mmCIF file of C-alpha atoms in Angstrom:
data_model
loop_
_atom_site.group_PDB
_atom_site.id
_atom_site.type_symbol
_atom_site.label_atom_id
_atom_site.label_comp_id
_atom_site.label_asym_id
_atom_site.label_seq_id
_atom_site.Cartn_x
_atom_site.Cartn_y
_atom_site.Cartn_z
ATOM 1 C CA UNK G 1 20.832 23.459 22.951
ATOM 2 C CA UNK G 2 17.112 25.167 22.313
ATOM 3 C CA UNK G 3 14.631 22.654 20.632
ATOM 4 C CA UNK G 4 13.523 24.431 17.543
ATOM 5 C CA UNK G 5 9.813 23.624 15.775
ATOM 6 C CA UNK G 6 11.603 22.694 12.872
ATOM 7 C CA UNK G 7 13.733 20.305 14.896
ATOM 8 C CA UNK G 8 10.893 18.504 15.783
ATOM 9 C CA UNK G 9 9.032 17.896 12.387
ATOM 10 C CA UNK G 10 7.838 15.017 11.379
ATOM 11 C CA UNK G 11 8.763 14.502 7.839
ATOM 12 C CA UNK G 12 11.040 17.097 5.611
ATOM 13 C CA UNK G 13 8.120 19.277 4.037
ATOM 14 C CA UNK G 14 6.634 19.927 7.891
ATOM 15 C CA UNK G 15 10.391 21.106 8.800
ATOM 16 C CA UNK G 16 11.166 23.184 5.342
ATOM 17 C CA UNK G 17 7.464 24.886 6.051
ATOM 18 C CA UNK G 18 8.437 25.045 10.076
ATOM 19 C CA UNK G 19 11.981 26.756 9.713
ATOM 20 C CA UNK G 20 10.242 29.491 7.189
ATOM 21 C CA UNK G 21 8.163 30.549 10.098
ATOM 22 C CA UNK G 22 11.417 30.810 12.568
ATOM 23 C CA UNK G 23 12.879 32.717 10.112
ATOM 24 C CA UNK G 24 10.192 34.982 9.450
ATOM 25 C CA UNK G 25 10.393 35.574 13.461
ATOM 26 C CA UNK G 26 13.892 36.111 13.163
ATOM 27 C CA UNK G 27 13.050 39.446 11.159
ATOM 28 C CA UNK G 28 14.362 38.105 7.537
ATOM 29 C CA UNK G 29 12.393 39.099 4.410
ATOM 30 C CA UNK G 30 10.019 36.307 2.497
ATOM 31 C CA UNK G 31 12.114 36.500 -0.619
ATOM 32 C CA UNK G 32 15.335 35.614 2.014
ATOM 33 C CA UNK G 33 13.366 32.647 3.398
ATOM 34 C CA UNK G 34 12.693 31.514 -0.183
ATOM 35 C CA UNK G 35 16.236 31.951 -1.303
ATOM 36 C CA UNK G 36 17.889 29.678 1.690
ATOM 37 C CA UNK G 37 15.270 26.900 1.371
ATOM 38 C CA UNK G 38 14.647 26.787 -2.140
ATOM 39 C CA UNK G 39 10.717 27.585 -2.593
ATOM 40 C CA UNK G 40 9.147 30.138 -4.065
ATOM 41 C CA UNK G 41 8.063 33.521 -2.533
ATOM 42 C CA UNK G 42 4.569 32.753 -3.111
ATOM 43 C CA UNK G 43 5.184 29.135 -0.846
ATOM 44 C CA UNK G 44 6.505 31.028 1.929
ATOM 45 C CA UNK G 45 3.636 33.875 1.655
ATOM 46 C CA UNK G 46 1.045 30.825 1.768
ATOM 47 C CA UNK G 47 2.725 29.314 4.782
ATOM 48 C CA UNK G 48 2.863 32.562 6.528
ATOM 49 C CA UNK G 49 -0.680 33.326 6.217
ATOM 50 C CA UNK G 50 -1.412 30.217 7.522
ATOM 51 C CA UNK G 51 0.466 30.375 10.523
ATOM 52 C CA UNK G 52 -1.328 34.066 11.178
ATOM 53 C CA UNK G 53 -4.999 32.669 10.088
ATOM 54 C CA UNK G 54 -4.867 29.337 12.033
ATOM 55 C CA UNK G 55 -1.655 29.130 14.016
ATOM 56 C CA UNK G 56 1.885 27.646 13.460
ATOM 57 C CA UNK G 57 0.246 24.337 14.242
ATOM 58 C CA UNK G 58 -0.857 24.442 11.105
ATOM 59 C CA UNK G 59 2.126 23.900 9.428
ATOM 60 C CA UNK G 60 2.124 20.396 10.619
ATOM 61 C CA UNK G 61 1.834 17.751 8.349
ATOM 62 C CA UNK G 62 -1.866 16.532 8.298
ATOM 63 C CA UNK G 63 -2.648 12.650 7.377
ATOM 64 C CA UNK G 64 -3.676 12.106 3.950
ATOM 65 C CA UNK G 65 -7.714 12.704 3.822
ATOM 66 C CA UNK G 66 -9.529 9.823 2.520
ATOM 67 C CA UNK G 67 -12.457 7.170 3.637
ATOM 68 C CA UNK G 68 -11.004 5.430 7.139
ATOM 69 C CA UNK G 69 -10.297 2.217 6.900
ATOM 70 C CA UNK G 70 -13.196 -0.575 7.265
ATOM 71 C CA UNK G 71 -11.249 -3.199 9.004
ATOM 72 C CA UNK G 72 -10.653 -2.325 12.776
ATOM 73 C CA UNK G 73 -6.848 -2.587 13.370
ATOM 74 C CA UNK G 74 -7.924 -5.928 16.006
ATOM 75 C CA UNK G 75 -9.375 -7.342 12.689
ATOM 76 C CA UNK G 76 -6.593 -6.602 10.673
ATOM 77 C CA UNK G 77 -4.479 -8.309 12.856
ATOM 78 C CA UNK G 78 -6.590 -11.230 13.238
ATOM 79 C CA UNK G 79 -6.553 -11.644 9.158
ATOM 80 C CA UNK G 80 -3.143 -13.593 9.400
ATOM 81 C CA UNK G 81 -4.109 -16.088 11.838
ATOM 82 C CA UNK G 82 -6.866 -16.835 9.374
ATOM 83 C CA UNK G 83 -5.041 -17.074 6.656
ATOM 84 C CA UNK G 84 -2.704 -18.938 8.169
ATOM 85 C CA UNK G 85 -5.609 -21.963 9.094
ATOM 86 C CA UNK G 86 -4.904 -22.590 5.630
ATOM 87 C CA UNK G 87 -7.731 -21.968 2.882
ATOM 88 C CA UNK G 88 -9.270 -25.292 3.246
ATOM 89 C CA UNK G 89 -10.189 -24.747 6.501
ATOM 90 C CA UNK G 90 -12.320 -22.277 5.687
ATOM 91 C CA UNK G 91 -14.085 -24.583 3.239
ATOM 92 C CA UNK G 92 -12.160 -23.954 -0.263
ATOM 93 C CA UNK G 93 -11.092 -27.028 -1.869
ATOM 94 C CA UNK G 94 -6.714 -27.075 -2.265
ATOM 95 C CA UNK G 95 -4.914 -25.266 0.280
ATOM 96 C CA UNK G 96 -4.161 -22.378 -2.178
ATOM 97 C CA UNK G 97 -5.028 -19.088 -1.185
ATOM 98 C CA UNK G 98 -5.859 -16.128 -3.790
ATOM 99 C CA UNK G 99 -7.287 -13.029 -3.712
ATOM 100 C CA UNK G 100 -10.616 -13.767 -4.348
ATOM 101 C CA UNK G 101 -10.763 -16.643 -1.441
ATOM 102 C CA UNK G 102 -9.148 -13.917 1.787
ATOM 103 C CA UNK G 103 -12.290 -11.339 -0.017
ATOM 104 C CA UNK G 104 -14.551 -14.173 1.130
ATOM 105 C CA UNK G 105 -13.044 -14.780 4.263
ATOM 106 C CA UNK G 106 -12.960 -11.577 5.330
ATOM 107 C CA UNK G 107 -16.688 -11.077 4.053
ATOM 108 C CA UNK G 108 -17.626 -13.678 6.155
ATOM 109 C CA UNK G 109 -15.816 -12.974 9.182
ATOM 110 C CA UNK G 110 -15.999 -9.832 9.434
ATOM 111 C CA UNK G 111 -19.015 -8.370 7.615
ATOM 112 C CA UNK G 112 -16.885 -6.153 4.944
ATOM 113 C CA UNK G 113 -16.926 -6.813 1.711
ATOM 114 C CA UNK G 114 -13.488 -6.114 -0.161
ATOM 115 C CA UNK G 115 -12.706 -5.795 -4.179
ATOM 116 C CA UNK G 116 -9.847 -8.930 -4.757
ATOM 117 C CA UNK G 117 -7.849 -6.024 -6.210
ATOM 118 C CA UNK G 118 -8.135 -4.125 -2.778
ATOM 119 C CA UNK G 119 -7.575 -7.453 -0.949
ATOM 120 C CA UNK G 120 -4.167 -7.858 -2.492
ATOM 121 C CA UNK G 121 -2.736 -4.134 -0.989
ATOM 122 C CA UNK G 122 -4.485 -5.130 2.166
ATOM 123 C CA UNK G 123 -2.185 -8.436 2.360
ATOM 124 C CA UNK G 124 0.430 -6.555 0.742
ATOM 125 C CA UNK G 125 0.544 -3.845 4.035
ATOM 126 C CA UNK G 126 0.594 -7.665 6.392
ATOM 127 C CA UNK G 127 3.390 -8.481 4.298
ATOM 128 C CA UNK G 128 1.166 -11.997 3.468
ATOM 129 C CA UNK G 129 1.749 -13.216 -0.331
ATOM 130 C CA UNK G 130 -0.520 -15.112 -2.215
ATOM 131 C CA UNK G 131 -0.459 -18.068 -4.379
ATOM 132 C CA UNK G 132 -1.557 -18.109 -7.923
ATOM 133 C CA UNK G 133 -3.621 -21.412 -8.640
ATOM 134 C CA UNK G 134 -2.478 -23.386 -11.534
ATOM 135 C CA UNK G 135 -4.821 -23.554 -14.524
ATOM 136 C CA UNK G 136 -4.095 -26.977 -14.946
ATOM 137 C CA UNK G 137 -6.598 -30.085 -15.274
ATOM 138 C CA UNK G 138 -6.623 -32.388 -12.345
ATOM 139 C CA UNK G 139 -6.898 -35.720 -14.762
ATOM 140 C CA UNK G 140 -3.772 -34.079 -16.151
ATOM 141 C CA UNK G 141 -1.555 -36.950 -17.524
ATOM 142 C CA UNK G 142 2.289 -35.721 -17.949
ATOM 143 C CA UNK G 143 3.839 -39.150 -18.777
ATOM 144 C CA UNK G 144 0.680 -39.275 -22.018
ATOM 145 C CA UNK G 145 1.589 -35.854 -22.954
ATOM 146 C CA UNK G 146 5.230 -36.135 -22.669
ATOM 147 C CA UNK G 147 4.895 -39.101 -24.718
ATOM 148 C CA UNK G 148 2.728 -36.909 -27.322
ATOM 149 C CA UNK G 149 5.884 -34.131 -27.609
ATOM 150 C CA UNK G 150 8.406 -36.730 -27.852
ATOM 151 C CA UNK G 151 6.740 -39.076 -30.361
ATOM 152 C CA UNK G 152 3.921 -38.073 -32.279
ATOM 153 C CA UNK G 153 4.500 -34.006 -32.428
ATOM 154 C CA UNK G 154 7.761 -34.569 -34.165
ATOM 155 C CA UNK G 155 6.062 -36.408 -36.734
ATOM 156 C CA UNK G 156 3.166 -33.972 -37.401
ATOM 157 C CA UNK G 157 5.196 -31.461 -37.802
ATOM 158 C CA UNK G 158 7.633 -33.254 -40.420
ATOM 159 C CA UNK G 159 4.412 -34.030 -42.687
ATOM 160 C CA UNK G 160 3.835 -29.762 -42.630
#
């Protein structure tokens, strides 16, 4: 059986823009191509003037543009191993780590400064959670205040 381009696409659009072109070799009309893959004419006349300007190559999907990433993919594997030293290890006090705390690790070990926000996708891509400190007082005395619900809160709100 004869490998076709759009055989060989990488992802749906690529094939639907790849096939257009074989058919357009094949002798059928633009408004034909549209028809069987459910596009407009004017998608197909884009795609064929691309593959005349620049090649059929460039109906290949192209990555996403944007800024490449600042963490090397050796230091982004190396981020788990230092999270998982545990956070006081690195000098925080509890062994909780947030967002904020892996921004400073990775500041310090590796020279890139990351917004928390950004820190959590990054973790989120390593499949690494994070814990969520407790805003809770360390003196915090749960017999006293379970006392204070049980005995005295009843009676303050009976004088309202």
């Amino acid at each position: 059986m004869e490998k076709t381009l759009s055989s060989q696409a990488t992802d749906w659009r690529e094939g639907r823009r790849l096939r257009a072109f074989e058919l357009k070799e094949r002798g059928w009309k633009q408004t034909e191509i549209a028809d069987a893959l459910g596009v407009s004419e004017g998608a197909v006349s884009q795609w064929m003037k691309r593959a005349r300007e620049k090649g059929v190559k460039d109906l290949r999907h192209k990555p996403p543009p944007g800024a490449p990433p600042r963490l090397s993919e050796d230091e982004r594997a190396r981020l788990p191993e230092l999270v998982a030293q545990g956070a006081e290890a690195h000098g925080f006090r509890g062994d909780l780590w947030t967002c904020e705390r892996v921004a400073i690790v990775i500041r310090r070990e590796f020279g890139v400064s990351y917004h928390p926000a950004h820190v959590s996708r990054l973790l989120k891509k390593l499949r690494l959670s994070l814990q969520k400190p407790e805003r809770r007082a360390e003196q915090r005395d749960e017999e006293a205040i379970d006392n204070w619900k049980d005995q005295k809160w009843p009676a303050l709100k009976k004088g309202h």
